[in-house]
Coordinates of C-alpha atoms and ligand atoms in Angstrom, one line a residue:
X1 CA -1.3 30.0 118.9
X2 CA -0.3 30.2 122.5
X3 CA -2.9 30.1 125.0
X4 CA -3.4 33.3 126.9
X5 CA -1.8 33.3 130.3
X6 CA -3.5 31.1 133.0
X7 CA -6.4 32.6 134.9
X8 CA -7.0 30.8 138.4
X9 CA -10.4 32.5 138.5
X10 CA -11.4 30.5 135.3
X11 CA -10.2 27.1 136.7
X12 CA -12.2 24.9 139.1
X13 CA -10.8 24.9 142.3
X14 CA -10.6 21.2 143.0
X15 CA -8.0 20.8 139.8
X16 CA -5.1 23.0 141.0
X17 CA -5.7 23.6 144.7
X18 CA -8.1 21.2 146.2
X19 CA -11.3 22.0 147.6
X20 CA -10.6 22.1 151.7
X21 CA -13.0 19.5 153.0
X22 CA -14.0 17.6 156.2
X23 CA -17.1 16.2 154.3
X24 CA -17.6 15.7 150.6
X25 CA -21.0 14.8 148.9
X26 CA -20.8 13.1 145.3
X27 CA -24.1 13.8 143.7
X28 CA -24.2 11.6 140.5
X29 CA -26.9 12.8 138.1
X30 CA -28.9 12.1 134.9
X31 CA -30.1 15.1 132.6
X32 CA -33.9 14.8 132.2
X33 CA -34.8 18.1 130.4
X34 CA -31.5 19.2 128.2
X35 CA -32.5 22.8 127.4
X36 CA -34.2 23.5 130.7
X37 CA -30.8 22.1 132.4
X38 CA -28.5 24.3 130.4
X39 CA -30.9 27.5 131.4
X40 CA -30.6 26.6 135.1
X41 CA -26.6 25.9 134.7
X42 CA -26.5 29.8 134.4
X43 CA -27.8 30.1 138.0
X44 CA -25.7 27.1 139.2
X45 CA -22.3 28.7 138.0
X46 CA -22.0 31.4 140.4
X47 CA -22.0 28.5 143.0
X48 CA -18.6 27.2 141.7
X49 CA -15.8 27.5 143.4
X50 CA -12.6 28.7 141.4
X51 CA -9.2 27.9 141.9
X52 CA -8.7 31.5 143.2
X53 CA -11.5 30.9 145.8
X54 CA -10.2 27.6 147.0
X55 CA -6.7 29.0 147.5
X56 CA -8.3 31.7 149.8
X57 CA -10.3 29.2 151.7
X58 CA -6.9 27.1 152.1
X59 CA -5.5 30.0 153.7
X60 CA -8.5 30.8 155.8
X61 CA -8.4 27.1 157.1
X62 CA -4.7 27.6 157.8
X63 CA -5.2 31.0 159.5
X64 CA -8.0 29.5 161.6
X65 CA -6.2 26.5 163.0
X66 CA -6.1 26.7 166.7
X67 CA -8.9 29.0 167.0
X68 CA -12.3 28.2 168.7
X69 CA -15.3 28.0 166.8
X70 CA -15.9 26.6 163.4
X71 CA -15.0 28.2 159.9
X72 CA -18.0 27.6 157.7
X73 CA -16.7 26.9 154.1
X74 CA -18.5 25.2 151.1
X75 CA -17.2 24.5 148.0
X76 CA -18.9 23.2 144.7
X77 CA -17.3 21.9 141.3
X78 CA -19.1 20.3 138.2
X79 CA -18.3 17.9 135.7
X80 CA -19.6 16.2 132.7
X81 CA -19.3 12.4 131.5
X82 CA -19.0 11.6 127.7
X83 CA -22.9 10.4 127.9
X84 CA -23.5 14.0 129.7
X85 CA -21.9 15.8 126.7
X86 CA -24.0 13.6 124.3
X87 CA -27.2 14.4 125.9
X88 CA -26.8 18.1 125.2
X89 CA -25.5 17.5 122.0
X90 CA -22.0 18.0 122.0
X91 CA -21.1 14.8 120.3
X92 CA -17.5 15.8 119.1
X93 CA -14.9 13.9 120.8
X94 CA -12.3 15.5 123.0
X95 CA -9.2 14.1 121.3
X96 CA -8.2 13.1 117.9
X97 CA -8.2 9.5 118.6
X98 CA -11.6 9.0 120.4
X99 CA -11.0 5.1 120.1
X100 CA -8.0 5.2 122.4
X101 CA -9.5 7.7 124.9
X102 CA -10.9 6.1 127.9
X103 CA -13.0 9.0 128.4
X104 CA -14.7 8.5 125.1
X105 CA -15.3 5.0 125.8
X106 CA -16.7 5.3 129.3
X107 CA -15.4 3.2 132.5
X108 CA -18.5 1.2 132.5
X109 CA -17.6 -0.1 129.0
X110 CA -13.9 -0.4 129.9
X111 CA -13.2 -1.4 133.6
X112 CA -13.8 -5.1 133.3
X113 CA -11.4 -5.7 130.4
X114 CA -8.9 -3.1 131.1
X115 CA -8.6 -3.2 135.0
X116 CA -10.1 -6.8 135.8
X117 CA -12.8 -4.8 137.9
X118 CA -15.9 -7.2 138.5
X119 CA -18.4 -5.0 136.8
X120 CA -21.0 -7.9 135.3
X121 CA -19.2 -11.3 135.3
X122 CA -17.4 -12.9 138.0
X123 CA -18.7 -12.0 141.4
X124 CA -19.8 -8.8 140.5
X125 CA -18.8 -6.0 142.9
X126 CA -20.2 -2.8 141.0
X127 CA -23.1 -1.1 142.6
X128 CA -26.1 -1.0 139.9
X129 CA -26.2 2.9 139.7
X130 CA -22.8 2.8 138.6
X131 CA -24.0 0.6 135.5
X132 CA -26.5 3.2 134.4
X133 CA -25.8 6.0 132.4
X134 CA -24.4 9.2 134.5
X135 CA -24.4 12.7 132.9
X136 CA -22.7 14.9 135.6
X137 CA -20.8 14.7 138.7
X138 CA -21.4 17.6 141.2
X139 CA -19.6 17.6 144.3
X140 CA -19.8 19.5 147.5
X141 CA -17.3 20.0 150.2
X142 CA -17.9 21.6 153.6
X143 CA -16.8 21.9 157.1
X144 CA -19.8 19.9 158.7
X145 CA -23.0 18.1 157.8
X146 CA -25.0 21.3 158.0
X147 CA -22.9 23.0 155.3
X148 CA -23.0 19.9 153.0
X149 CA -26.7 19.6 153.5
X150 CA -27.5 23.4 152.9
X151 CA -25.3 23.7 149.8
X152 CA -26.6 20.6 148.4
X153 CA -30.5 21.7 148.8
X154 CA -29.3 24.8 147.1
X155 CA -27.7 23.1 144.0
X156 CA -30.9 20.7 144.1
X157 CA -33.2 23.7 144.1
X158 CA -31.4 25.5 141.0
X159 CA -31.8 22.1 138.7
X160 CA -34.9 20.8 140.0
X161 CA -36.8 18.5 137.7
X162 CA -34.2 19.0 134.9
X163 CA -32.0 16.2 136.4
X164 CA -32.7 13.0 138.3
X165 CA -30.3 11.8 140.9
X166 CA -28.6 8.3 140.4
X167 CA -26.7 8.1 143.3
X168 CA -25.6 10.3 146.3
X169 CA -22.4 9.3 148.3
X170 CA -20.6 11.2 151.0
X171 CA -17.3 11.0 152.2
X172 CA -16.0 12.5 155.5
X173 CA -12.4 12.6 157.1
X174 CA -11.7 10.2 159.7
X175 CA -11.9 11.6 163.5
X176 CA -9.0 12.4 165.8
X177 CA -5.6 11.5 165.2
X178 CA -6.7 9.4 162.0
X179 CA -7.7 12.7 160.2
X180 CA -5.3 12.4 157.6
X181 CA -5.2 8.8 157.4
X182 CA -7.2 6.4 155.1
X183 CA -9.1 3.2 156.6
X184 CA -6.1 1.0 156.5
X185 CA -4.7 3.5 158.9
X186 CA -2.0 5.0 156.3
X187 CA -1.3 8.8 156.4
X188 CA -2.5 9.6 152.9
X189 CA -2.5 12.8 150.5
X190 CA 1.1 13.3 151.2
X191 CA 2.8 13.3 147.8
X192 CA 1.5 15.5 145.0
X193 CA 3.1 17.0 142.0
X194 CA 3.9 20.9 142.0
X195 CA 2.5 22.6 139.0
X196 CA 4.5 25.3 137.2
X197 CA 3.1 28.7 137.5
X198 CA 0.5 27.7 140.1
X199 CA 2.6 26.3 143.1
X200 CA 5.3 29.0 143.8
X201 CA 7.9 26.7 145.6
X202 CA 9.0 23.2 145.8
X203 CA 8.8 21.1 148.8
X204 CA 12.1 19.0 149.2
X205 CA 11.6 15.9 147.0
X206 CA 8.7 17.4 144.8
X207 CA 9.0 18.0 141.3
X208 CA 7.5 20.5 138.9
X209 CA 5.1 19.4 136.2
X210 CA 4.0 21.4 133.0
X211 CA 0.6 22.6 133.5
X212 CA -0.6 20.6 130.4
X213 CA -0.1 17.4 132.3
X214 CA -3.2 18.3 134.3
X215 CA -5.1 21.0 132.1
X216 CA -6.2 20.7 128.6
X217 CA -4.5 22.8 126.0
X218 CA -1.5 24.1 128.3
X219 CA 2.0 23.3 127.6
X220 CA 2.7 19.7 128.0
X221 CA -0.9 18.4 127.2
X222 CA -0.1 15.5 124.6
X223 CA -3.8 15.3 123.5
X224 CA -4.3 16.6 119.9
X225 CA -7.4 17.8 117.9
X226 CA -8.9 19.3 121.2
X227 CA -11.9 21.4 120.8
X228 CA -10.9 24.9 121.7
X229 CA -13.6 25.2 124.6
X230 CA -11.6 22.2 126.5
X231 CA -8.8 24.9 127.3
X232 CA -8.0 24.9 131.1
X233 CA -10.4 22.0 131.7
X234 CA -9.4 18.8 133.2
X235 CA -10.2 15.0 133.0
X236 CA -11.3 13.7 136.4
X237 CA -11.1 9.8 137.3
X238 CA -13.6 8.5 140.1
X239 CA -13.2 5.2 141.8
X240 CA -15.6 4.1 144.5
X241 CA -13.2 1.7 146.4
X242 CA -14.3 -0.2 149.2
X243 CA -11.7 -1.6 151.9
X244 CA -11.8 -4.6 154.0
X245 CA -9.8 -3.2 156.9
X246 CA -9.9 -6.0 159.8
X247 CA -8.9 -8.6 157.0
X248 CA -6.2 -6.4 155.5
X249 CA -5.0 -6.0 159.2
X250 CA -5.3 -9.5 160.0
X251 CA -3.1 -10.6 156.8
X252 CA -0.5 -8.1 157.6
X253 CA -0.3 -9.3 161.2
X254 CA -0.1 -12.8 160.0
X255 CA 2.7 -12.0 157.7
X256 CA 4.7 -9.8 159.7
X257 CA 8.3 -11.2 160.5
X258 CA 8.6 -12.3 164.0
X259 CA 11.3 -9.8 165.0
X260 CA 10.3 -6.9 163.0
X261 CA 8.1 -4.1 164.3
X262 CA 4.3 -4.2 164.2
X263 CA 2.7 -3.1 160.8
X264 CA 6.5 -3.3 158.9
X265 CA 4.9 -5.8 156.6
X266 CA 1.9 -3.3 155.9
X267 CA 4.6 -0.7 155.2
X268 CA 6.1 -3.1 152.7
X269 CA 3.0 -3.1 150.9
X270 CA 2.4 0.4 150.9
X271 CA 5.9 2.2 150.6
X272 CA 5.4 4.2 153.9
X273 CA 4.7 3.6 157.7
X274 CA 1.2 4.4 158.9
X275 CA 2.7 7.4 160.1
X276 CA 3.6 8.6 156.6
X277 CA 7.4 8.1 157.0
X278 CA 8.5 6.5 153.6
X279 CA 9.9 3.0 154.1
X280 CA 13.2 4.2 152.1
X281 CA 14.1 6.6 154.9
X282 CA 13.2 4.3 157.7
X283 CA 13.7 0.5 156.2
X284 CA 13.6 -1.5 159.4
X285 CA 11.7 0.5 162.0
X286 CA 9.7 3.7 162.0
X287 CA 12.0 5.4 164.6
X288 CA 10.9 9.0 164.1
X289 CA 7.2 8.9 163.2
X290 CA 7.1 12.9 163.1
X291 CA 8.6 12.7 159.7
X292 CA 5.6 11.4 158.3
X293 CA 3.7 14.7 159.0
X294 CA 6.8 16.9 158.1
X295 CA 6.4 18.3 154.4
X296 CA 10.2 19.1 154.9
X297 CA 11.1 15.5 155.2
X298 CA 8.1 13.2 154.2
X299 CA 8.8 13.6 150.3
X300 CA 12.5 13.8 150.4
X301 CA 13.9 10.4 149.0
X302 CA 14.2 8.4 145.9
X303 CA 14.1 4.6 145.0
X304 CA 17.3 2.7 144.0
X305 CA 16.6 1.5 140.6
X306 CA 18.7 -1.5 141.2
X307 CA 17.5 -2.7 144.5
X308 CA 14.4 -3.6 146.6
X309 CA 16.3 -3.7 149.7
X310 CA 15.0 -0.6 151.3
X311 CA 11.3 -0.8 149.6
X312 CA 9.7 -3.4 147.6
X313 CA 9.6 -2.8 143.8
X314 CA 5.9 -3.5 144.0
X315 CA 5.1 -1.4 147.0
X316 CA 1.8 1.0 146.5
X317 CA 3.8 4.2 146.2
X318 CA 6.6 2.7 144.2
X319 CA 3.9 1.1 141.5
X320 CA 2.1 4.7 141.2
X321 CA 5.0 7.1 141.2
X322 CA 8.5 5.4 140.5
X323 CA 10.4 8.6 140.9
X324 CA 13.9 7.6 139.4
X325 CA 13.1 4.1 139.5
X326 CA 13.0 3.4 135.9
X327 CA 15.6 5.7 134.3
X328 CA 12.9 7.3 132.1
X329 CA 10.8 10.5 132.9
X330 CA 7.4 9.7 134.3
X331 CA 6.1 13.0 134.4
X332 CA 3.5 12.5 131.8
X333 CA 2.0 10.0 134.1
X334 CA 1.4 12.4 137.1
X335 CA -2.0 12.8 138.4
X336 CA -3.4 15.3 141.1
X337 CA -5.1 13.3 143.7
X338 CA -8.3 14.5 145.8
X339 CA -9.6 11.5 147.5
X340 CA -11.7 11.6 150.8
X341 CA -12.6 8.5 152.9
X342 CA -16.0 7.3 153.5
X343 CA -17.9 5.3 156.1
X344 CA -17.8 4.6 159.9
X345 CA -15.1 3.7 162.3
X346 CA -14.5 -0.3 162.8
X347 CA -17.9 -1.0 165.2
X348 CA -16.9 -3.5 168.3
X349 CA -18.7 -6.1 166.4
X350 CA -16.4 -5.8 163.5
X351 CA -13.4 -5.6 165.5
X352 CA -14.4 -8.8 167.4
X353 CA -15.3 -10.9 164.6
X354 CA -12.7 -9.8 162.3
X355 CA -14.8 -9.6 159.3
X356 CA -16.2 -6.4 157.5
X357 CA -19.8 -5.7 158.0
X358 CA -20.1 -2.0 157.0
X359 CA -19.2 -0.4 153.9
X360 CA -16.4 1.8 154.3
X361 CA -13.2 2.9 152.1
X362 CA -11.9 5.7 149.7
X363 CA -13.7 7.8 147.3
X364 CA -11.0 8.3 144.9
X365 CA -10.9 11.1 142.4
X366 CA -7.8 12.1 140.4
X367 CA -7.1 14.9 137.6
X368 CA -5.0 14.9 134.4
X369 CA -5.1 16.0 131.1
X370 CA -4.9 12.8 129.3
X371 CA -6.8 9.7 131.2
X372 CA -4.8 7.3 129.1
X373 CA -1.4 8.6 130.4
X374 CA -2.8 9.1 134.1
X375 CA -5.2 7.1 136.0
X376 CA -5.7 4.6 133.1
X377 CA -2.0 3.9 132.8
X378 CA -1.2 4.0 136.3
X379 CA -4.0 1.3 137.5
X380 CA -3.5 -0.7 134.1
X381 CA 0.2 -0.9 133.2
X382 CA 1.6 -0.1 136.5
X383 CA -0.4 -1.5 139.4
X384 CA -2.2 -4.5 137.8
X385 CA 1.2 -5.6 135.8
X386 CA 3.3 -8.2 137.6
X387 CA 6.3 -6.9 135.4
X388 CA 6.6 -3.2 136.5
X389 CA 8.7 -1.6 137.6
X390 CA 11.3 -2.6 135.0
X391 CA 14.7 -1.2 134.9
X392 CA 14.4 0.7 131.7
X393 CA 13.5 0.5 128.0
X394 CA 16.0 -1.1 125.8
X395 CA 17.2 -0.1 122.4
X396 CA 14.7 -2.3 120.9
X397 CA 11.8 -0.5 122.7
X398 CA 11.2 -3.5 125.2
X399 CA 11.5 -3.2 128.9
X400 CA 14.6 -4.5 130.6
X401 CA 13.5 -6.5 133.7
X402 CA 15.2 -5.5 137.1
X403 CA 18.1 -7.5 138.1
X404 CA 16.7 -10.9 139.3
X405 CA 13.7 -10.8 137.5
X406 CA 12.1 -11.6 134.0
X407 CA 9.4 -11.2 131.8
X408 CA 7.6 -14.0 133.5
X409 CA 8.6 -13.4 137.0
X410 CA 8.3 -9.9 138.0
X411 CA 8.0 -7.9 141.0
X412 CA 4.3 -8.4 141.4
X413 CA 1.2 -6.6 141.5
X414 CA 0.7 -3.6 143.6
X415 CA -0.5 -5.1 146.9
X416 CA -2.9 -2.5 147.6
X417 CA -4.9 -1.6 144.3
X418 CA -3.6 -4.4 142.1
X419 CA -6.3 -6.3 140.7
X420 CA -5.9 -9.7 139.1
X421 CA -8.0 -11.2 136.1
X422 CA -11.3 -12.8 137.7
X423 CA -10.2 -12.1 141.4
X424 CA -7.3 -14.5 140.8
X425 CA -4.4 -14.8 143.1
X426 CA -2.0 -11.8 143.2
X427 CA 1.4 -12.1 144.4
X428 CA 4.1 -9.7 145.3
X429 CA 8.0 -10.2 145.6
X430 CA 8.8 -9.1 149.3
X431 CA 11.5 -10.8 151.1
X432 CA 9.7 -12.2 154.1
X433 CA 10.5 -14.9 156.6
X434 CA 7.2 -16.1 156.7
X435 CA 7.3 -16.7 152.9
X436 CA 10.9 -17.9 152.5
X437 CA 10.3 -18.1 148.7
X438 CA 10.2 -14.2 148.7
X439 CA 6.8 -14.2 146.7
X440 CA 3.9 -13.4 149.1
X441 CA 0.7 -14.7 147.9
X442 CA -2.1 -11.9 148.2
X443 CA -5.1 -14.1 148.7
X444 CA -7.7 -11.7 148.1
X445 CA -8.3 -8.0 147.3
X446 CA -8.7 -5.9 150.5
X447 CA -9.6 -2.8 148.0
X448 CA -12.5 -3.4 145.9
X449 CA -13.8 -1.6 143.1
X450 CA -17.6 -0.9 143.2
X451 CA -17.8 1.4 140.4
X452 CA -16.8 4.8 138.7
X453 CA -16.8 7.1 135.8
X454 CA -14.6 9.4 133.9
X455 CA -15.7 13.1 134.0
X456 CA -14.5 16.4 132.3
X457 CA -14.2 19.5 134.5
X458 CA -14.7 22.4 132.2
X459 CA -13.2 26.0 132.7
X460 CA -16.0 28.2 134.3
X461 CA -15.9 30.5 131.6
X462 CA -16.7 27.7 129.0
X463 CA -19.1 26.2 131.2
X464 CA -21.1 29.3 131.1
X465 CA -20.3 30.2 127.2
X466 CA -20.5 26.7 125.6
X467 CA -23.0 25.0 128.1
X468 CA -25.0 27.3 129.8
X469 CA -26.7 29.4 127.0
X470 CA -28.9 27.3 125.0
X471 CA -29.4 30.1 122.3
X472 CA -25.7 29.9 121.2
X473 CA -25.9 26.1 121.0
X474 CA -28.9 26.3 118.5
X475 CA -27.2 28.8 116.3
Ligands
LIG501 FE1 -2.7 5.5 146.5 N1 -3.1 3.4 150.9 O1 -3.4 3.8 152.1 O2 -2.3 2.5 150.9 N2 -1.8 5.8 148.3 N3 -4.4 4.2 147.6 N4 -3.8 5.1 144.9 N5 -1.4 6.8 145.7 C1 -0.5 6.5 148.1 O3 2.1 9.7 149.1 C2 -4.4 3.8 148.9 C3 -4.9 4.5 144.7 C4 -1.4 6.7 144.4 O4 3.9 10.0 144.9 C5 -0.3 6.7 149.8 O5 0.1 10.5 149.5 C6 -5.5 3.3 149.3 C7 -5.5 4.6 143.4 C8 -0.4 7.8 143.7 O6 4.9 8.5 146.2 C9 -1.2 5.9 150.6 C10 -6.2 3.4 148.1 C11 -4.5 5.0 142.7 C12 0.3 7.9 145.4 C13 -2.3 5.1 149.5 C14 -5.4 3.9 147.0 C15 -3.4 5.7 143.6 C16 -0.3 7.4 146.2 C17 0.9 7.2 150.6 C18 -7.4 2.7 147.8 C19 -4.2 5.3 141.0 C20 1.5 8.9 145.3 C21 0.6 8.8 151.1 C22 -8.4 2.3 148.8 C23 -4.7 4.4 140.2 C24 2.9 8.0 145.3 C25 1.0 9.6 150.0 C26 4.1 9.0 145.5 C27 0.0 7.2 147.2 C28 -3.0 4.2 150.0 C29 -5.8 4.0 145.8 C30 -2.4 6.4 143.3 C31 -0.9 5.6 152.0 C32 -5.8 2.4 150.6 C33 -6.9 4.0 142.6 C34 0.0 8.3 142.6

């Protein structure tokens, strides 16, 4: 049976629209008193920001631009982990093959084997809190600290002793002209897929994806055997990613070819210049940085499947969304990204010593209807995989390497987020006069995963019907 038409009042706002934010608090909690918690959820639900509300808030921000004074805006969204659903007694899997579903298995149990995260073994990097059972994630967005504190206090008051805090982390956008830039200095959050029936028009270079790539139960969702209450929910993948900024910048400066402009080598690692201009459109010099900010231009490009002359095959943007690079549709691997930076700007001491002292980085969050096709695939099969991108899949079902490469000698790992086994040496194929062999060794990880989890963000109506009325569950 076809699902009813999509109702934006019913889908949590961060999924389809994105909650406007200068700051964002992530509150990871454990449920202590399940039935009382379910009663309190009824009170929490009116605070949850829908996609309709997020759209209105987005417009209000746009209209407010250039005006004096602050615009007070708060957003709240909610999600359960697998352990959280279990805790409330909802043990049924959310897909037909739970053994292959990263959500069912949890990130904690799989991150070491699947992504080479340093969870327990070699040089442990995960925070202890992410090694505990996390049941729910509530995140709060706002225009200023007062809004965040006020809204979080309201949420805490409603849930009271029914929950216990596991970790509270807070992100904030960077100051001044670095506002949309992450800590390495690159303009971020530029390229997102457009969703059919939600986004009205395409920006140049953008493509529509089916609603079901992001929402469960909608056309395009490849998951089978889903419980009916999962309709219009989405899986949320969260990663706490620390970034070593002076160390990264020193490496970039060291490898930058002598005659090239500053940060050319960094642009080769990322696939875009710091301004956001795609390397493909400005392969040797960022002569018009205004392109990076201009939505009519900053996504209007493709990769040449047979060449990395304009942009290395293993550049971060090419690894994580290869566009027309592999001659097969990659639509099922699209995700909607909603990250925010965290931590302070570099201190004078860090600038002088060229060593990271304070923790800073990215609170990475993305949505998809299948984690195995989305975040998990991108990190494991693309970013960490030395042989990706390949040219195409051959008739025997095996990937055919790019010209000049083989199964053993591929384009390398993603220089930004690729992770090697046991923190081993990573390498990437870039023509570079400081590395004449063309293989640049990336001596360390500058992005370090310190934990994360998979969550499910239900529709607002199902949050109410299925989870917030214990009497029904007991029937
Ligand atoms: Fe990435 N960076 O600053 O280098 N990312 N990312 N990312 N990322 C993108 O196009 C960055 C991370 C994707 O459509 C840009 O919006 C950093 C993870 C995808 O062309 C920049 C970190 C995953 C895209 C960065 C980080 C992804 C993308 C260009 C961690 C998923 C869209 C701006 C600290 C596994 C590609 C833009 C496209 C773009 C950076 C994490 C995925 C500048 C520093 C974990 C799909």
